Coordinates of N, CA and C in Angstrom, one line a residue:
E1 N -6.6 -16.6 23.5 CA -7.6 -17.5 23.3 C -7.0 -18.7 22.9
L2 N -6.1 -18.3 22.0 CA -4.9 -19.2 20.8 C -4.0 -19.5 22.2
L3 N -3.6 -18.5 23.0 CA -2.4 -19.4 24.2 C -3.6 -20.7 24.6
K4 N -4.6 -20.4 25.2 CA -4.9 -21.2 26.0 C -5.3 -22.7 25.2
V5 N -5.6 -22.9 23.8 CA -5.7 -24.2 23.3 C -4.3 -24.6 22.5
K6 N -3.7 -23.6 22.0 CA -2.4 -24.4 21.4 C -1.8 -23.8 21.7
G7 N -0.9 -23.1 22.8 CA 0.3 -23.6 23.0 C 1.3 -21.4 22.4
K8 N 2.1 -21.6 23.2 CA 2.6 -19.9 22.7 C 3.7 -20.5 21.4
E9 N 4.0 -21.4 20.7 CA 4.6 -21.6 19.5 C 3.9 -21.7 18.3
L10 N 3.0 -22.4 18.2 CA 1.9 -22.5 17.7 C 0.5 -21.4 17.6
A11 N 0.7 -21.0 18.9 CA -0.3 -19.3 18.7 C 0.3 -18.5 17.9
A12 N 1.8 -18.7 18.2 CA 2.2 -17.6 17.2 C 2.7 -17.7 15.9
L13 N 2.6 -18.8 15.7 CA 2.7 -19.2 14.0 C 1.3 -18.6 13.6
E14 N 0.2 -19.1 13.9 CA -1.2 -19.2 13.6 C -1.5 -17.4 13.6
L15 N -1.1 -16.8 14.2 CA -1.7 -15.5 15.3 C -0.3 -14.6 13.5
S16 N 0.6 -14.8 13.8 CA 1.3 -14.5 12.7 C 1.2 -14.8 11.0
K17 N 0.8 -15.6 11.1 CA 0.2 -16.0 9.4 C -1.3 -15.5 9.3
S18 N -1.6 -14.9 10.7 CA -2.9 -14.5 9.7 C -2.7 -13.1 10.0
I19 N -2.1 -12.2 10.3 CA -1.9 -10.8 9.8 C -1.1 -10.9 8.8
A20 N 0.4 -11.3 8.1 CA 0.7 -11.4 7.3 C -0.2 -11.0 6.1
L21 N -1.4 -12.1 6.4 CA -2.5 -12.1 5.4 C -3.3 -11.0 5.4
G22 N -2.8 -10.2 6.3 CA -4.3 -9.3 6.3 C -5.6 -8.3 7.4
K23 N -5.1 -9.7 8.1 CA -6.0 -10.0 9.3 C -6.0 -8.7 10.5
Y24 N -6.5 -8.3 10.7 CA -6.3 -7.3 11.9 C -5.6 -6.1 11.9
L25 N -5.5 -5.8 10.2 CA -5.1 -4.6 9.7 C -5.6 -3.6 8.8
P26 N -5.3 -2.2 8.8 CA -6.0 -1.2 7.3 C -5.9 -2.6 6.3
E27 N -7.0 -2.3 5.2 CA -6.7 -2.7 3.8 C -5.4 -1.8 3.3
E28 N -5.4 -1.4 3.6 CA -4.0 -0.3 2.6 C -2.6 -0.5 3.1
S29 N -2.6 -1.8 4.3 CA -1.3 -2.1 4.7 C -0.8 -2.6 4.2
S30 N 0.7 -2.3 3.8 CA 1.1 -2.8 2.3 C 2.1 -4.3 3.0
L31 N 2.1 -5.1 1.9 CA 2.6 -6.6 2.0 C 4.2 -6.5 3.1
E32 N 4.8 -5.8 2.7 CA 6.0 -6.1 3.4 C 5.7 -5.0 5.8
E33 N 4.6 -3.7 5.2 CA 4.0 -4.0 6.5 C 3.5 -4.7 7.3
R34 N 2.9 -5.9 7.0 CA 2.5 -6.7 7.4 C 3.0 -7.6 7.7
L35 N 4.3 -8.4 6.8 CA 5.2 -9.3 7.1 C 6.5 -8.4 8.2
D36 N 6.3 -7.7 8.2 CA 7.0 -6.8 9.6 C 5.9 -7.4 10.7
L37 N 4.6 -6.6 11.0 CA 4.0 -6.5 11.9 C 3.8 -8.4 12.3
A38 N 3.7 -9.0 11.4 CA 3.9 -10.6 11.5 C 4.8 -10.9 12.4
V39 N 6.0 -10.7 11.6 CA 7.4 -11.5 12.6 C 7.4 -11.1 14.0
R40 N 7.2 -9.5 13.6 CA 7.8 -9.0 15.3 C 6.3 -9.4 16.1
V41 N 5.5 -9.7 16.0 CA 4.3 -10.0 16.9 C 4.4 -11.9 17.6
G42 N 4.6 -12.4 16.5 CA 4.9 -13.9 16.7 C 6.8 -14.0 17.4
L43 N 7.1 -13.3 17.2 CA 8.6 -13.4 18.8 C 8.0 -13.0 19.8
A44 N 7.3 -11.7 20.0 CA 6.5 -11.1 21.2 C 5.9 -12.1 22.0
I45 N 5.1 -13.1 21.2 CA 4.9 -14.4 21.5 C 5.1 -15.3 22.2
V46 N 6.1 -15.5 21.7 CA 7.4 -16.8 21.3 C 7.8 -16.6 22.4
T47 N 8.9 -15.0 23.0 CA 9.6 -15.3 24.2 C 8.9 -14.2 25.4
E48 N 7.6 -14.0 25.2 CA 7.0 -13.3 26.3 C 7.2 -11.9 26.5
G49 N 8.2 -11.2 25.5 CA 9.1 -10.4 25.4 C 9.8 -10.1 26.6
V50 N 10.6 -11.2 27.1 CA 11.8 -11.1 27.8 C 12.6 -11.4 27.4
T51 N 13.1 -12.7 26.9 CA 14.9 -12.6 26.5 C 14.9 -12.2 24.9
I52 N 13.7 -11.5 24.4 CA 14.3 -11.0 22.9 C 13.6 -9.3 22.9
A53 N 13.9 -9.0 22.8 CA 13.2 -7.7 22.8 C 12.4 -7.2 20.6
P54 N 11.4 -7.6 20.4 CA 10.7 -8.0 19.8 C 11.1 -6.5 18.4
L55 N 10.7 -5.4 19.4 CA 10.2 -3.9 18.8 C 12.2 -3.8 18.1
Q56 N 12.6 -3.3 19.2 CA 14.2 -3.1 18.9 C 15.2 -3.7 18.8
G57 N 14.8 -5.8 18.7 CA 15.8 -6.6 18.2 C 15.9 -7.3 16.9
I58 N 14.5 -6.8 16.2 CA 14.0 -6.8 14.9 C 14.5 -5.0 14.3
S59 N 15.4 -4.7 13.4 CA 15.5 -3.6 12.7 C 14.4 -3.5 12.1
E60 N 14.4 -4.5 10.6 CA 13.4 -4.0 9.8 C 13.1 -5.7 9.3
V61 N 11.9 -5.6 8.4 CA 11.6 -6.7 7.7 C 11.1 -6.1 6.4
T62 N 12.2 -6.8 5.2 CA 11.7 -6.3 4.4 C 11.8 -7.6 3.0
I63 N 11.3 -7.1 1.8 CA 11.1 -7.5 1.0 C 12.7 -7.1 0.1
K64 N 12.8 -8.0 -0.3 CA 14.6 -7.9 -1.5 C 14.4 -9.0 -2.8
N65 N 14.8 -8.7 -3.9 CA 14.6 -9.8 -4.9 C 16.2 -10.4 -4.9
N66 N 15.8 -11.6 -5.8 CA 16.6 -12.3 -5.7 C 17.3 -12.0 -7.7
R67 N 18.1 -13.2 -7.7 CA 19.1 -12.3 -9.2 C 18.4 -12.2 -10.0
D68 N 16.9 -13.2 -10.2 CA 16.3 -14.1 -10.8 C 14.7 -13.2 -11.2
G69 N 14.9 -12.3 -9.7 CA 14.0 -10.9 -9.7 C 12.9 -11.5 -8.8
S70 N 12.7 -12.7 -8.6 CA 11.5 -13.2 -7.9 C 12.2 -12.6 -6.4
E71 N 10.8 -12.3 -5.4 CA 10.8 -11.8 -4.4 C 11.6 -12.7 -2.9
Y72 N 11.9 -12.1 -2.0 CA 12.2 -13.0 -0.9 C 12.0 -12.0 0.2
L73 N 12.2 -12.6 1.9 CA 11.9 -11.8 3.2 C 13.2 -12.2 3.3
S74 N 13.5 -10.3 4.0 CA 14.8 -10.4 4.7 C 14.6 -9.8 6.3
V75 N 15.1 -10.4 6.9 CA 14.9 -9.7 8.1 C 16.2 -9.2 9.1
S76 N 16.4 -8.1 9.4 CA 17.6 -7.5 9.4 C 17.1 -7.2 11.4
I77 N 18.7 -7.9 12.1 CA 19.1 -7.7 13.7 C 19.7 -6.9 13.7
A78 N 18.5 -5.9 14.7 CA 19.3 -4.2 14.9 C 20.9 -4.5 15.8
G79 N 20.6 -5.6 17.2 CA 21.6 -5.6 17.9 C 22.2 -7.6 18.3
P80 N 23.4 -7.5 18.8 CA 23.5 -8.6 19.7 C 22.4 -8.8 20.1
M81 N 21.7 -9.8 19.8 CA 20.4 -10.2 20.6 C 21.3 -10.6 21.8
R82 N 20.9 -11.1 22.9 CA 21.1 -11.6 24.3 C 21.7 -12.8 24.2
S83 N 22.8 -13.8 24.7 CA 23.0 -14.9 24.5 C 22.1 -15.7 24.9
A84 N 21.5 -15.4 25.9 CA 20.6 -16.2 26.8 C 19.2 -16.4 25.8
G85 N 19.4 -15.6 24.8 CA 18.2 -15.8 24.2 C 18.5 -16.1 22.7
G86 N 19.7 -17.3 22.6 CA 20.0 -17.5 21.2 C 18.6 -18.4 20.4
T87 N 17.9 -19.3 21.0 CA 17.2 -20.6 20.3 C 16.1 -18.7 20.3
E88 N 15.7 -18.8 21.0 CA 14.2 -17.7 20.7 C 15.0 -17.1 19.3
S89 N 16.1 -16.4 19.3 CA 16.3 -15.5 18.4 C 16.6 -16.4 17.5
A90 N 16.7 -17.8 17.1 CA 16.5 -18.5 15.7 C 15.3 -18.7 15.8
V91 N 14.4 -18.7 16.9 CA 12.6 -18.7 16.0 C 12.4 -17.9 15.1
T92 N 13.0 -16.6 15.4 CA 12.4 -15.0 14.3 C 12.3 -15.6 13.4
M93 N 14.1 -16.6 12.5 CA 14.2 -16.9 11.2 C 13.1 -18.1 10.9
L94 N 12.4 -19.1 11.4 CA 11.3 -20.1 11.3 C 9.9 -19.2 11.1
I95 N 9.8 -18.0 12.3 CA 7.8 -17.1 12.1 C 8.5 -17.0 10.8
A96 N 9.6 -16.6 10.5 CA 9.9 -15.4 9.1 C 9.5 -16.1 8.0
D97 N 9.7 -17.6 8.1 CA 9.7 -18.4 6.9 C 8.0 -19.0 6.7
H98 N 7.4 -18.6 8.2 CA 6.6 -19.6 8.0 C 5.2 -18.5 7.8
V99 N 6.0 -17.3 7.4 CA 4.8 -15.7 7.2 C 5.5 -15.9 5.7
R100 N 6.3 -16.1 5.9 CA 6.3 -15.6 4.1 C 5.8 -16.8 2.5
K101 N 6.4 -18.2 3.4 CA 5.5 -19.5 2.6 C 3.5 -19.1 2.6
A102 N 3.3 -18.3 4.0 CA 2.0 -18.0 3.5 C 1.8 -17.3 2.9
V103 N 2.2 -15.9 2.2 CA 2.3 -14.8 1.7 C 2.7 -15.3 -0.5
G104 N 3.7 -16.3 0.1 CA 4.1 -16.8 -1.4 C 4.6 -16.4 -2.4
L105 N 5.8 -16.0 -1.2 CA 7.5 -15.2 -1.5 C 8.1 -16.2 -2.0
A106 N 9.2 -16.2 -2.8 CA 10.0 -17.2 -3.5 C 10.8 -17.1 -1.5
K107 N 12.3 -18.3 -2.0 CA 13.0 -18.5 -0.9 C 13.9 -17.3 -1.6
Y108 N 14.5 -16.7 -0.4 CA 16.5 -16.3 -0.5 C 16.8 -17.1 -1.1
V109 N 17.9 -16.4 -2.1 CA 19.2 -17.9 -2.4 C 20.5 -16.9 -2.4
A110 N 21.0 -17.6 -0.9 CA 22.5 -16.7 -0.9 C 23.5 -17.0 -1.8
N111 N 24.7 -16.2 -2.0 CA 25.7 -16.1 -3.1 C 24.6 -16.1 -4.3
A112 N 23.9 -15.2 -4.8 CA 23.2 -15.5 -6.1 C 23.6 -13.5 -6.8
L113 N 24.3 -12.9 -5.4 CA 25.1 -11.8 -6.3 C 26.4 -11.6 -5.9
D114 N 27.2 -12.2 -4.7 CA 27.9 -12.1 -4.1 C 28.0 -13.0 -2.9
D115 N 28.9 -12.7 -3.0 CA 30.1 -14.8 -1.7 C 29.1 -14.3 -0.2
E116 N 27.6 -14.1 0.1 CA 27.6 -13.9 1.3 C 27.9 -15.0 2.4
T117 N 27.9 -16.2 1.8 CA 28.0 -17.3 2.6 C 29.5 -16.9 3.4
G118 N 30.8 -16.5 2.3 CA 32.0 -16.2 2.5 C 32.0 -15.1 4.0
R119 N 30.8 -14.2 3.5 CA 31.4 -13.2 4.3 C 30.8 -12.8 5.9
F120 N 29.4 -13.9 6.2 CA 29.3 -14.8 6.8 C 30.3 -15.6 8.2
V121 N 31.6 -16.2 7.4 CA 32.5 -16.8 8.0 C 33.4 -15.5 8.2
E122 N 33.8 -14.9 7.7 CA 34.6 -13.5 8.1 C 34.5 -13.0 8.9
E123 N 33.0 -12.6 8.7 CA 32.1 -11.7 10.2 C 32.5 -12.3 11.4
L124 N 32.5 -13.2 11.0 CA 32.1 -14.3 12.6 C 33.5 -14.3 12.7
R125 N 34.6 -14.7 11.7 CA 36.0 -15.0 12.6 C 36.3 -13.3 12.9
I126 N 36.1 -12.3 12.8 CA 36.2 -11.2 13.7 C 36.0 -11.1 14.8
Y127 N 34.4 -11.0 14.3 CA 34.1 -11.0 15.7 C 34.6 -11.7 17.1
E128 N 34.4 -13.1 16.7 CA 35.5 -13.7 18.0 C 36.9 -13.5 18.1
R129 N 37.7 -13.2 17.0 CA 38.7 -12.4 17.4 C 38.8 -11.1 18.1
D130 N 38.0 -10.5 17.7 CA 38.2 -9.1 18.5 C 36.6 -8.5 18.8
V131 N 36.0 -9.1 19.4 CA 34.9 -8.4 20.4 C 34.1 -9.4 21.2
G132 N 33.8 -10.8 20.6 CA 33.9 -11.8 22.4 C 33.6 -13.2 21.3
S133 N 33.7 -14.2 22.2 CA 33.2 -15.4 21.5 C 31.5 -15.9 21.8
F134 N 31.6 -17.0 21.5 CA 30.4 -17.8 21.5 C 30.5 -19.1 22.1
Q135 N 29.6 -20.1 21.9 CA 29.7 -20.8 23.8 C 30.1 -21.9 22.6
F136 N 30.2 -22.3 21.6 CA 30.9 -23.0 20.8 C 31.7 -22.4 19.6
H137 N 32.6 -22.9 19.1 CA 33.4 -22.6 17.8 C 32.5 -23.6 17.0
V138 N 32.3 -22.6 15.9 CA 31.5 -22.8 15.0 C 32.1 -23.6 13.4
L139 N 32.1 -24.8 12.6 CA 33.0 -24.8 11.7 C 32.8 -23.4 10.3
D140 N 33.5 -23.3 9.5 CA 33.2 -22.7 8.2 C 32.0 -23.5 7.4
E141 N 32.4 -24.9 7.4 CA 31.5 -25.5 6.5 C 29.8 -25.8 6.7
D142 N 29.9 -25.4 8.3 CA 28.3 -25.7 9.2 C 27.8 -23.9 8.6
I143 N 28.8 -22.6 8.4 CA 28.3 -21.8 8.1 C 28.0 -21.5 6.7
I144 N 28.6 -22.4 6.4 CA 28.0 -22.1 4.2 C 26.7 -22.6 4.7
T145 N 26.5 -24.1 5.2 CA 25.5 -25.3 5.0 C 24.1 -24.0 5.5
V146 N 24.5 -23.4 6.9 CA 23.4 -22.5 7.6 C 23.3 -21.8 6.3
I147 N 23.7 -20.7 6.1 CA 23.4 -19.7 5.0 C 22.7 -20.2 3.6
S148 N 23.3 -21.0 3.4 CA 22.8 -21.1 1.6 C 21.7 -21.9 2.0
N149 N 21.2 -22.3 3.3 CA 20.3 -23.1 2.9 C 19.0 -22.6 3.7
L150 N 19.3 -21.3 3.8 CA 17.8 -20.4 4.8 C 17.0 -20.1 3.6
P151 N 15.9 -20.4 3.6 CA 15.1 -20.0 2.9 C 14.5 -17.8 3.1
V152 N 15.0 -17.4 4.2 CA 14.6 -15.8 4.5 C 16.5 -15.9 4.9
E153 N 16.2 -13.8 4.0 CA 17.6 -13.9 4.1 C 17.5 -13.8 5.8
L154 N 19.0 -13.8 6.3 CA 19.3 -13.3 8.0 C 20.4 -12.3 7.2
D155 N 20.0 -10.5 7.8 CA 20.5 -9.5 7.7 C 20.9 -9.0 9.4
G156 N 21.5 -7.9 9.1 CA 21.5 -6.5 9.9 C 22.6 -5.8 10.6
V157 N 22.4 -5.5 10.9 CA 22.7 -3.2 10.5 C 24.3 -3.7 12.1
D158 N 25.2 -3.4 11.0 CA 26.6 -3.3 12.1 C 26.2 -2.9 13.5
T159 N 27.2 -3.3 14.3 CA 26.9 -3.4 15.8 C 28.3 -2.7 17.0
D160 N 29.1 -3.3 15.4 CA 30.4 -3.2 16.1 C 31.5 -2.9 15.0
P161 N 32.6 -2.0 15.8 CA 33.3 -0.9 15.0 C 34.4 -1.6 14.1
N162 N 34.6 -2.8 14.0 CA 35.4 -3.5 13.4 C 35.1 -3.9 11.8
E163 N 35.6 -3.7 10.7 CA 35.0 -3.9 9.3 C 35.9 -5.4 8.8
V164 N 34.6 -6.0 7.6 CA 35.3 -6.9 7.0 C 37.1 -6.9 5.9
V165 N 37.4 -7.9 5.3 CA 38.7 -7.3 4.4 C 38.1 -7.6 3.7
N166 N 38.0 -8.7 3.0 CA 37.6 -9.1 1.8 C 36.2 -9.2 1.3
H167 N 35.3 -8.8 1.8 CA 33.8 -8.9 1.5 C 33.2 -7.4 1.5
K168 N 33.9 -6.6 1.1 CA 33.5 -5.6 0.8 C 32.4 -5.2 -0.4
N169 N 31.5 -3.6 0.0 CA 30.6 -3.3 -1.0 C 30.2 -4.4 -1.5
M170 N 29.1 -5.2 -0.7 CA 27.9 -6.1 -1.1 C 26.9 -5.6 -1.9
A171 N 26.5 -6.3 -3.0 CA 25.3 -5.9 -2.8 C 23.8 -5.3 -2.4
R172 N 23.5 -7.0 -1.7 CA 23.0 -6.7 -0.8 C 23.0 -6.6 0.6
I173 N 24.0 -6.1 1.3 CA 24.7 -5.8 2.9 C 24.9 -4.4 2.7
K174 N 24.3 -3.6 3.2 CA 24.3 -2.7 3.6 C 25.5 -1.6 4.6
T175 N 26.9 -2.6 5.3 CA 27.5 -2.2 5.5 C 28.5 -3.1 5.5
D176 N 29.7 -2.6 5.9 CA 30.9 -3.4 5.4 C 31.4 -3.8 6.7
R177 N 31.1 -3.3 8.1 CA 30.6 -3.5 9.1 C 30.8 -4.7 10.1
V178 N 30.9 -5.2 10.9 CA 30.6 -6.9 11.7 C 28.7 -6.5 12.3
R179 N 28.4 -7.4 11.6 CA 27.0 -7.6 11.9 C 26.6 -8.7 13.0
G180 N 26.9 -8.0 14.5 CA 26.7 -8.4 15.9 C 25.6 -9.3 15.9
G181 N 24.6 -9.0 15.4 CA 22.8 -9.4 15.9 C 22.8 -10.4 15.0
A182 N 23.5 -10.6 13.8 CA 22.8 -11.2 13.0 C 23.7 -13.0 13.3
L183 N 25.5 -12.9 13.5 CA 25.1 -14.0 13.8 C 25.3 -14.4 14.7
R184 N 24.6 -13.7 16.1 CA 23.9 -13.9 17.4 C 22.4 -15.0 17.0
V185 N 22.4 -15.0 16.1 CA 21.1 -15.3 15.5 C 21.7 -16.8 14.8
L186 N 22.8 -16.4 14.0 CA 23.3 -17.6 13.0 C 23.6 -18.6 13.9

């Protein structure tokens, strides 16, 4: 019914918000479970389940803490989402931010514990050199600007055997390997 009157993008945001606030779910559902489902359902609506796998493409949606103890939302991407689905992949972060605001979580603060922006720069350069290229070259400054301003953490599981050299054993990043899915969304 929402799709008929709002279109898929607005319908996805409205339904995601309702799910995040607990509508359609058992009362005992945790906030993290509601947010996880909200992001996946929103993504499924936007992509119509075609260009991105909302179930397999997102590894997990979790609540983590900034240095000051405030809680923020983190989205972990499972693997390189298809290049053809780049725009929709980025919508994942938009939907996550929308539901983050709806439930009153704080913004993610990059570099609060480690050099997370530097980690993304290093990973992207390793990926470009050893794994594959992207449609265009992104400047280091642009990567730093984007990661520094994301209100939701962009994370991912390791997708390639290549490891970073300078940004290992970071507090909020579980792997020292390149996170190809997160790079595609970035």
